[in-house]
Amino acid sequence: NMTPENIINDIATSDMLPVIVASVVFGICIKAQEDDGSPTVTIKLIQQINDVVVACLMAVMKVAPFGVASIVFSTAATVDIEEAGKALAWYLLGMWAVMLFHVFVFYTAILVIGTGRNPFTYYKNLIPAVLMALGMSSSMATLPTTKQCAAKNGIRAEVRDLALSLGATINMDGSGIAFIFIPCWLCTVQ
């Protein structure tokens, strides 16, 4: 079901494939500039909506730690802390080992074989985005910093804007790895 029947309903029900298809078609069809070279009203509107969404995300990110702490404390009050701690340690160790392998072996091989670039310089330039990601746990909140790091690595603006924006919502390798470990941990805690 790639074509949206009701785009608002697709957004509300998180049916992302029709939303992405509609967004791509809209992006292809939109006129970027007026005849005098100035941005069109539609482009200005999209930029203003983007500014509002980024401001809202930043506001939510400021209070998110309080919500997460509330969830953690309410759960911690109902389980055996020692047993949960041991299970959590194994969960974190396994998950981080797989994620580090994914980044430093799989991604590095793609970087070296596909582009011939020096992985040490490339990863060094990504440190601000990695630190932001660790602090925020949100691809969208990290996106502006990631775009700056990509620019520092010499990625063209049109490539980084498209790839990083899509990657923040679609390419969730870390989530895919974590979703393997989370049920295992939950089973051991229960």
C-alpha atoms as an extended CHARMM CRD file, in Angstrom:
* protein
*
       190  EXT
         1         1  ASN       CA              0.0000000000        0.0000000000        0.0000000000  PROA      1               0.0000000000
         2         2  MET       CA              2.3100000000        2.7290000000       -1.2650000000  PROA      2               0.0000000000
         3         3  THR       CA             -0.2580000000        5.2760000000       -2.3620000000  PROA      3               0.0000000000
         4         4  PRO       CA             -1.9840000000        7.2870000000        0.3320000000  PROA      4               0.0000000000
         5         5  GLU       CA             -5.7740000000        7.1700000000        0.4450000000  PROA      5               0.0000000000
         6         6  ASN       CA             -5.9050000000        9.7050000000        3.2650000000  PROA      6               0.0000000000
         7         7  ILE       CA             -2.5430000000       11.2870000000        4.0350000000  PROA      7               0.0000000000
         8         8  ILE       CA             -3.6890000000       12.7060000000        7.3940000000  PROA      8               0.0000000000
         9         9  ASN       CA             -4.9430000000        9.2790000000        8.5080000000  PROA      9               0.0000000000
        10        10  ASP       CA             -1.6800000000        7.6920000000        7.3330000000  PROA      10              0.0000000000
        11        11  ILE       CA              0.2870000000       10.1720000000        9.4310000000  PROA      11              0.0000000000
        12        12  ALA       CA             -1.9870000000        9.6520000000       12.4420000000  PROA      12              0.0000000000
        13        13  THR       CA             -1.7080000000        5.8550000000       12.2380000000  PROA      13              0.0000000000
        14        14  SER       CA              2.0590000000        5.9190000000       11.5650000000  PROA      14              0.0000000000
        15        15  ASP       CA              1.6710000000        4.2550000000        8.1730000000  PROA      15              0.0000000000
        16        16  MET       CA              4.9580000000        5.6820000000        6.9160000000  PROA      16              0.0000000000
        17        17  LEU       CA              5.3110000000        4.1860000000        3.4280000000  PROA      17              0.0000000000
        18        18  PRO       CA              2.4310000000        6.1970000000        1.8570000000  PROA      18              0.0000000000
        19        19  VAL       CA              3.6130000000        9.3040000000        3.7170000000  PROA      19              0.0000000000
        20        20  ILE       CA              7.1410000000        8.9020000000        2.3270000000  PROA      20              0.0000000000
        21        21  VAL       CA              5.8350000000        8.2920000000       -1.2040000000  PROA      21              0.0000000000
        22        22  ALA       CA              3.5700000000       11.3600000000       -0.9850000000  PROA      22              0.0000000000
        23        23  SER       CA              6.4620000000       13.4470000000        0.3860000000  PROA      23              0.0000000000
        24        24  VAL       CA              8.7870000000       12.3930000000       -2.4240000000  PROA      24              0.0000000000
        25        25  VAL       CA              6.1570000000       13.1640000000       -5.0750000000  PROA      25              0.0000000000
        26        26  PHE       CA              5.4320000000       16.5210000000       -3.4160000000  PROA      26              0.0000000000
        27        27  GLY       CA              9.1650000000       17.3060000000       -3.2720000000  PROA      27              0.0000000000
        28        28  ILE       CA              9.6270000000       16.4790000000       -6.9430000000  PROA      28              0.0000000000
        29        29  CYS       CA              6.6540000000       18.5760000000       -8.0220000000  PROA      29              0.0000000000
        30        30  ILE       CA              7.2890000000       21.6270000000       -5.8440000000  PROA      30              0.0000000000
        31        31  LYS       CA              8.6650000000       24.7560000000       -7.4510000000  PROA      31              0.0000000000
        32        32  ALA       CA             11.7160000000       25.8740000000       -5.4730000000  PROA      32              0.0000000000
        33        33  GLN       CA             12.2390000000       29.3790000000       -6.8740000000  PROA      33              0.0000000000
        34        34  GLU       CA             10.2540000000       32.2040000000       -8.3150000000  PROA      34              0.0000000000
        35        35  ASP       CA             11.3160000000       33.7070000000      -11.6610000000  PROA      35              0.0000000000
        36        36  ASP       CA             13.3970000000       36.3420000000       -9.8300000000  PROA      36              0.0000000000
        37        37  GLY       CA             15.3400000000       33.6420000000       -7.9370000000  PROA      37              0.0000000000
        38        38  SER       CA             13.6700000000       34.1300000000       -4.5560000000  PROA      38              0.0000000000
        39        39  PRO       CA             12.1920000000       31.1240000000       -2.7130000000  PROA      39              0.0000000000
        40        40  THR       CA              8.5410000000       30.3800000000       -3.3900000000  PROA      40              0.0000000000
        41        41  VAL       CA              5.8550000000       30.8420000000       -0.7540000000  PROA      41              0.0000000000
        42        42  THR       CA              5.6390000000       27.0520000000       -0.3870000000  PROA      42              0.0000000000
        43        43  ILE       CA              9.3750000000       26.7650000000        0.2990000000  PROA      43              0.0000000000
        44        44  LYS       CA              9.1700000000       29.5960000000        2.8440000000  PROA      44              0.0000000000
        45        45  LEU       CA              6.2220000000       27.8750000000        4.5290000000  PROA      45              0.0000000000
        46        46  ILE       CA              8.0850000000       24.5570000000        4.6800000000  PROA      46              0.0000000000
        47        47  GLN       CA             11.1510000000       26.2980000000        6.1550000000  PROA      47              0.0000000000
        48        48  GLN       CA              9.0020000000       28.0070000000        8.7860000000  PROA      48              0.0000000000
        49        49  ILE       CA              7.2540000000       24.7330000000        9.6660000000  PROA      49              0.0000000000
        50        50  ASN       CA             10.6770000000       23.1030000000        9.9600000000  PROA      50              0.0000000000
        51        51  ASP       CA             11.8140000000       25.8690000000       12.3370000000  PROA      51              0.0000000000
        52        52  VAL       CA              8.7130000000       25.3450000000       14.5010000000  PROA      52              0.0000000000
        53        53  VAL       CA              9.1750000000       21.5580000000       14.5770000000  PROA      53              0.0000000000
        54        54  VAL       CA             12.8520000000       21.9080000000       15.5450000000  PROA      54              0.0000000000
        55        55  ALA       CA             11.9390000000       24.3880000000       18.3130000000  PROA      55              0.0000000000
        56        56  CYS       CA              9.2700000000       21.9930000000       19.6330000000  PROA      56              0.0000000000
        57        57  LEU       CA             11.7140000000       19.0710000000       19.5540000000  PROA      57              0.0000000000
        58        58  MET       CA             14.3000000000       21.0610000000       21.4750000000  PROA      58              0.0000000000
        59        59  ALA       CA             11.6940000000       21.9870000000       24.1160000000  PROA      59              0.0000000000
        60        60  VAL       CA             10.6270000000       18.3390000000       24.4750000000  PROA      60              0.0000000000
        61        61  MET       CA             14.2610000000       17.2260000000       24.7250000000  PROA      61              0.0000000000
        62        62  LYS       CA             14.7690000000       19.5730000000       27.6810000000  PROA      62              0.0000000000
        63        63  VAL       CA             12.0320000000       17.8590000000       29.7240000000  PROA      63              0.0000000000
        64        64  ALA       CA             12.4420000000       14.2950000000       28.3590000000  PROA      64              0.0000000000
        65        65  PRO       CA             14.9110000000       13.2200000000       31.0930000000  PROA      65              0.0000000000
        66        66  PHE       CA             12.2380000000       13.8410000000       33.7440000000  PROA      66              0.0000000000
        67        67  GLY       CA              9.7490000000       11.6090000000       31.9190000000  PROA      67              0.0000000000
        68        68  VAL       CA             12.3170000000        8.8640000000       31.3950000000  PROA      68              0.0000000000
        69        69  ALA       CA             13.3630000000        9.0460000000       35.0530000000  PROA      69              0.0000000000
        70        70  SER       CA              9.7210000000        8.7200000000       36.1330000000  PROA      70              0.0000000000
        71        71  ILE       CA              9.2710000000        5.5770000000       34.0410000000  PROA      71              0.0000000000
        72        72  VAL       CA             12.5270000000        4.0580000000       35.2910000000  PROA      72              0.0000000000
        73        73  PHE       CA             11.7660000000        4.7860000000       38.9560000000  PROA      73              0.0000000000
        74        74  SER       CA              8.2210000000        3.4240000000       38.7680000000  PROA      74              0.0000000000
        75        75  THR       CA              9.4900000000        0.2130000000       37.1550000000  PROA      75              0.0000000000
        76        76  ALA       CA             12.4220000000       -0.0990000000       39.5790000000  PROA      76              0.0000000000
        77        77  ALA       CA             10.0050000000        0.0140000000       42.5160000000  PROA      77              0.0000000000
        78        78  THR       CA              8.2800000000       -3.1920000000       41.3730000000  PROA      78              0.0000000000
        79        79  VAL       CA             11.2270000000       -5.4960000000       40.5210000000  PROA      79              0.0000000000
        80        80  ASP       CA             14.1060000000       -7.1550000000       42.3630000000  PROA      80              0.0000000000
        81        81  ILE       CA             16.8760000000       -4.6010000000       41.8250000000  PROA      81              0.0000000000
        82        82  GLU       CA             19.7700000000       -7.0580000000       42.1650000000  PROA      82              0.0000000000
        83        83  GLU       CA             18.3470000000       -9.5350000000       39.6620000000  PROA      83              0.0000000000
        84        84  ALA       CA             17.3250000000       -6.7670000000       37.2530000000  PROA      84              0.0000000000
        85        85  GLY       CA             20.7820000000       -5.1960000000       37.5620000000  PROA      85              0.0000000000
        86        86  LYS       CA             22.5290000000       -8.4240000000       36.6010000000  PROA      86              0.0000000000
        87        87  ALA       CA             20.2070000000       -8.9520000000       33.6600000000  PROA      87              0.0000000000
        88        88  LEU       CA             20.6670000000       -5.3270000000       32.5920000000  PROA      88              0.0000000000
        89        89  ALA       CA             24.4550000000       -5.6470000000       32.7410000000  PROA      89              0.0000000000
        90        90  TRP       CA             24.3910000000       -8.6630000000       30.3950000000  PROA      90              0.0000000000
        91        91  TYR       CA             21.8750000000       -6.9410000000       28.1480000000  PROA      91              0.0000000000
        92        92  LEU       CA             24.0120000000       -3.8010000000       27.8560000000  PROA      92              0.0000000000
        93        93  LEU       CA             27.2250000000       -5.7610000000       27.3590000000  PROA      93              0.0000000000
        94        94  GLY       CA             25.7480000000       -7.8500000000       24.5550000000  PROA      94              0.0000000000
        95        95  MET       CA             23.9970000000       -4.9590000000       22.8650000000  PROA      95              0.0000000000
        96        96  TRP       CA             27.0380000000       -2.6610000000       22.9700000000  PROA      96              0.0000000000
        97        97  ALA       CA             29.3140000000       -5.4330000000       21.6740000000  PROA      97              0.0000000000
        98        98  VAL       CA             27.0760000000       -5.9880000000       18.6440000000  PROA      98              0.0000000000
        99        99  MET       CA             26.6340000000       -2.2530000000       18.0280000000  PROA      99              0.0000000000
       100       100  LEU       CA             30.3830000000       -1.5890000000       18.2390000000  PROA      100             0.0000000000
       101       101  PHE       CA             31.0060000000       -4.4540000000       15.8200000000  PROA      101             0.0000000000
       102       102  HSD       CA             28.3920000000       -2.9820000000       13.4930000000  PROA      102             0.0000000000
       103       103  VAL       CA             29.9830000000        0.4740000000       13.5510000000  PROA      103             0.0000000000
       104       104  PHE       CA             33.6760000000       -0.3570000000       13.6230000000  PROA      104             0.0000000000
       105       105  VAL       CA             33.6890000000       -3.4180000000       11.3680000000  PROA      105             0.0000000000
       106       106  PHE       CA             30.6570000000       -3.2660000000        9.0820000000  PROA      106             0.0000000000
       107       107  TYR       CA             30.4290000000        0.5180000000        8.5700000000  PROA      107             0.0000000000
       108       108  THR       CA             34.2140000000        0.9020000000        8.4170000000  PROA      108             0.0000000000
       109       109  ALA       CA             34.4340000000       -1.7580000000        5.7030000000  PROA      109             0.0000000000
       110       110  ILE       CA             31.7630000000        0.0450000000        3.6790000000  PROA      110             0.0000000000
       111       111  LEU       CA             33.5570000000        3.3770000000        4.1930000000  PROA      111             0.0000000000
       112       112  VAL       CA             36.9750000000        2.0820000000        3.1640000000  PROA      112             0.0000000000
       113       113  ILE       CA             35.8470000000       -0.1660000000        0.3050000000  PROA      113             0.0000000000
       114       114  GLY       CA             33.1460000000        2.1510000000       -1.0170000000  PROA      114             0.0000000000
       115       115  THR       CA             34.9210000000        5.4970000000       -0.7450000000  PROA      115             0.0000000000
       116       116  GLY       CA             38.5710000000        4.8230000000        0.0810000000  PROA      116             0.0000000000
       117       117  ARG       CA             38.4160000000        7.3960000000        2.8870000000  PROA      117             0.0000000000
       118       118  ASN       CA             40.4170000000        7.3270000000        6.1000000000  PROA      118             0.0000000000
       119       119  PRO       CA             38.0230000000        5.9720000000        8.7720000000  PROA      119             0.0000000000
       120       120  PHE       CA             39.9300000000        7.5850000000       11.6560000000  PROA      120             0.0000000000
       121       121  THR       CA             39.4750000000       11.1150000000       10.2630000000  PROA      121             0.0000000000
       122       122  TYR       CA             35.8930000000       10.3760000000        9.2890000000  PROA      122             0.0000000000
       123       123  TYR       CA             34.9430000000        9.0590000000       12.7390000000  PROA      123             0.0000000000
       124       124  LYS       CA             36.8440000000       11.8550000000       14.5000000000  PROA      124             0.0000000000
       125       125  ASN       CA             34.6790000000       14.3910000000       12.6710000000  PROA      125             0.0000000000
       126       126  LEU       CA             31.5500000000       12.5210000000       13.8380000000  PROA      126             0.0000000000
       127       127  ILE       CA             32.3250000000       12.8000000000       17.5680000000  PROA      127             0.0000000000
       128       128  PRO       CA             29.9720000000       15.7850000000       18.2220000000  PROA      128             0.0000000000
       129       129  ALA       CA             27.0490000000       13.9450000000       16.5850000000  PROA      129             0.0000000000
       130       130  VAL       CA             27.8190000000       10.7450000000       18.4930000000  PROA      130             0.0000000000
       131       131  LEU       CA             27.9380000000       12.6020000000       21.8110000000  PROA      131             0.0000000000
       132       132  MET       CA             24.6860000000       14.3980000000       20.9890000000  PROA      132             0.0000000000
       133       133  ALA       CA             23.0670000000       11.0820000000       20.0290000000  PROA      133             0.0000000000
       134       134  LEU       CA             24.1710000000        9.4500000000       23.2800000000  PROA      134             0.0000000000
       135       135  GLY       CA             22.7350000000       12.3560000000       25.2560000000  PROA      135             0.0000000000
       136       136  MET       CA             19.4760000000       12.6890000000       23.3430000000  PROA      136             0.0000000000
       137       137  SER       CA             18.6640000000        9.1390000000       22.1850000000  PROA      137             0.0000000000
       138       138  SER       CA             16.8140000000       10.6940000000       19.2660000000  PROA      138             0.0000000000
       139       139  SER       CA             17.8850000000       10.7180000000       15.6290000000  PROA      139             0.0000000000
       140       140  MET       CA             15.7070000000       13.7390000000       14.8750000000  PROA      140             0.0000000000
       141       141  ALA       CA             17.0770000000       15.7810000000       17.7890000000  PROA      141             0.0000000000
       142       142  THR       CA             20.6210000000       14.9140000000       16.6790000000  PROA      142             0.0000000000
       143       143  LEU       CA             19.9540000000       15.7230000000       13.0040000000  PROA      143             0.0000000000
       144       144  PRO       CA             21.2580000000       19.3480000000       12.9740000000  PROA      144             0.0000000000
       145       145  THR       CA             24.5380000000       18.3120000000       14.6140000000  PROA      145             0.0000000000
       146       146  THR       CA             24.8210000000       15.2940000000       12.3120000000  PROA      146             0.0000000000
       147       147  LYS       CA             24.4070000000       17.5630000000        9.2750000000  PROA      147             0.0000000000
       148       148  GLN       CA             27.2170000000       19.8030000000       10.5470000000  PROA      148             0.0000000000
       149       149  CYS       CA             29.4850000000       16.7780000000       11.0320000000  PROA      149             0.0000000000
       150       150  ALA       CA             28.6340000000       15.4930000000        7.5480000000  PROA      150             0.0000000000
       151       151  ALA       CA             29.5490000000       18.8980000000        6.1140000000  PROA      151             0.0000000000
       152       152  LYS       CA             32.8590000000       18.7060000000        7.9880000000  PROA      152             0.0000000000
       153       153  ASN       CA             33.4470000000       15.2990000000        6.3560000000  PROA      153             0.0000000000
       154       154  GLY       CA             32.9540000000       16.8500000000        2.9150000000  PROA      154             0.0000000000
       155       155  ILE       CA             29.5320000000       15.3540000000        2.1220000000  PROA      155             0.0000000000
       156       156  ARG       CA             27.6880000000       17.4900000000       -0.4530000000  PROA      156             0.0000000000
       157       157  ALA       CA             24.7230000000       19.4920000000        0.9170000000  PROA      157             0.0000000000
       158       158  GLU       CA             22.0910000000       17.8700000000       -1.3040000000  PROA      158             0.0000000000
       159       159  VAL       CA             23.3180000000       14.3700000000       -0.4210000000  PROA      159             0.0000000000
       160       160  ARG       CA             23.5100000000       14.9580000000        3.3330000000  PROA      160             0.0000000000
       161       161  ASP       CA             20.1360000000       16.7280000000        3.5050000000  PROA      161             0.0000000000
       162       162  LEU       CA             18.3330000000       13.8680000000        1.7840000000  PROA      162             0.0000000000
       163       163  ALA       CA             20.2820000000       10.9290000000        3.2150000000  PROA      163             0.0000000000
       164       164  LEU       CA             20.4010000000       12.1420000000        6.8060000000  PROA      164             0.0000000000
       165       165  SER       CA             16.7670000000       13.2370000000        6.9110000000  PROA      165             0.0000000000
       166       166  LEU       CA             15.6240000000        9.8760000000        5.5570000000  PROA      166             0.0000000000
       167       167  GLY       CA             18.1580000000        7.9870000000        7.6390000000  PROA      167             0.0000000000
       168       168  ALA       CA             16.9480000000        9.6200000000       10.8530000000  PROA      168             0.0000000000
       169       169  THR       CA             13.5090000000        8.0910000000       10.3050000000  PROA      169             0.0000000000
       170       170  ILE       CA             14.1510000000        4.9420000000        8.2820000000  PROA      170             0.0000000000
       171       171  ASN       CA             17.7010000000        3.6770000000        8.8900000000  PROA      171             0.0000000000
       172       172  MET       CA             17.5240000000        2.5380000000       12.5040000000  PROA      172             0.0000000000
       173       173  ASP       CA             20.2790000000       -0.0760000000       12.7130000000  PROA      173             0.0000000000
       174       174  GLY       CA             20.8040000000        0.5080000000       16.4290000000  PROA      174             0.0000000000
       175       175  SER       CA             17.1010000000        0.0820000000       17.0980000000  PROA      175             0.0000000000
       176       176  GLY       CA             17.0790000000       -3.1200000000       15.0800000000  PROA      176             0.0000000000
       177       177  ILE       CA             19.9460000000       -4.4600000000       17.1590000000  PROA      177             0.0000000000
       178       178  ALA       CA             18.3590000000       -3.3160000000       20.4310000000  PROA      178             0.0000000000
       179       179  PHE       CA             15.0050000000       -4.9130000000       19.5680000000  PROA      179             0.0000000000
       180       180  ILE       CA             16.7280000000       -8.2900000000       19.5580000000  PROA      180             0.0000000000
       181       181  PHE       CA             18.0980000000       -7.7710000000       23.0660000000  PROA      181             0.0000000000
       182       182  ILE       CA             15.1550000000       -5.9740000000       24.7350000000  PROA      182             0.0000000000
       183       183  PRO       CA             12.7350000000       -8.9450000000       24.7870000000  PROA      183             0.0000000000
       184       184  CYS       CA             15.5210000000      -11.1800000000       26.1360000000  PROA      184             0.0000000000
       185       185  TRP       CA             16.1690000000       -8.7370000000       28.9660000000  PROA      185             0.0000000000
       186       186  LEU       CA             12.4640000000       -8.3000000000       29.7150000000  PROA      186             0.0000000000
       187       187  CYS       CA             12.0600000000      -12.0850000000       29.9180000000  PROA      187             0.0000000000
       188       188  THR       CA             14.8960000000      -12.3820000000       32.4210000000  PROA      188             0.0000000000
       189       189  VAL       CA             13.5410000000       -9.5440000000       34.5820000000  PROA      189             0.0000000000
       190       190  GLN       CA             10.0020000000      -10.9880000000       34.6800000000  PROA      190             0.0000000000
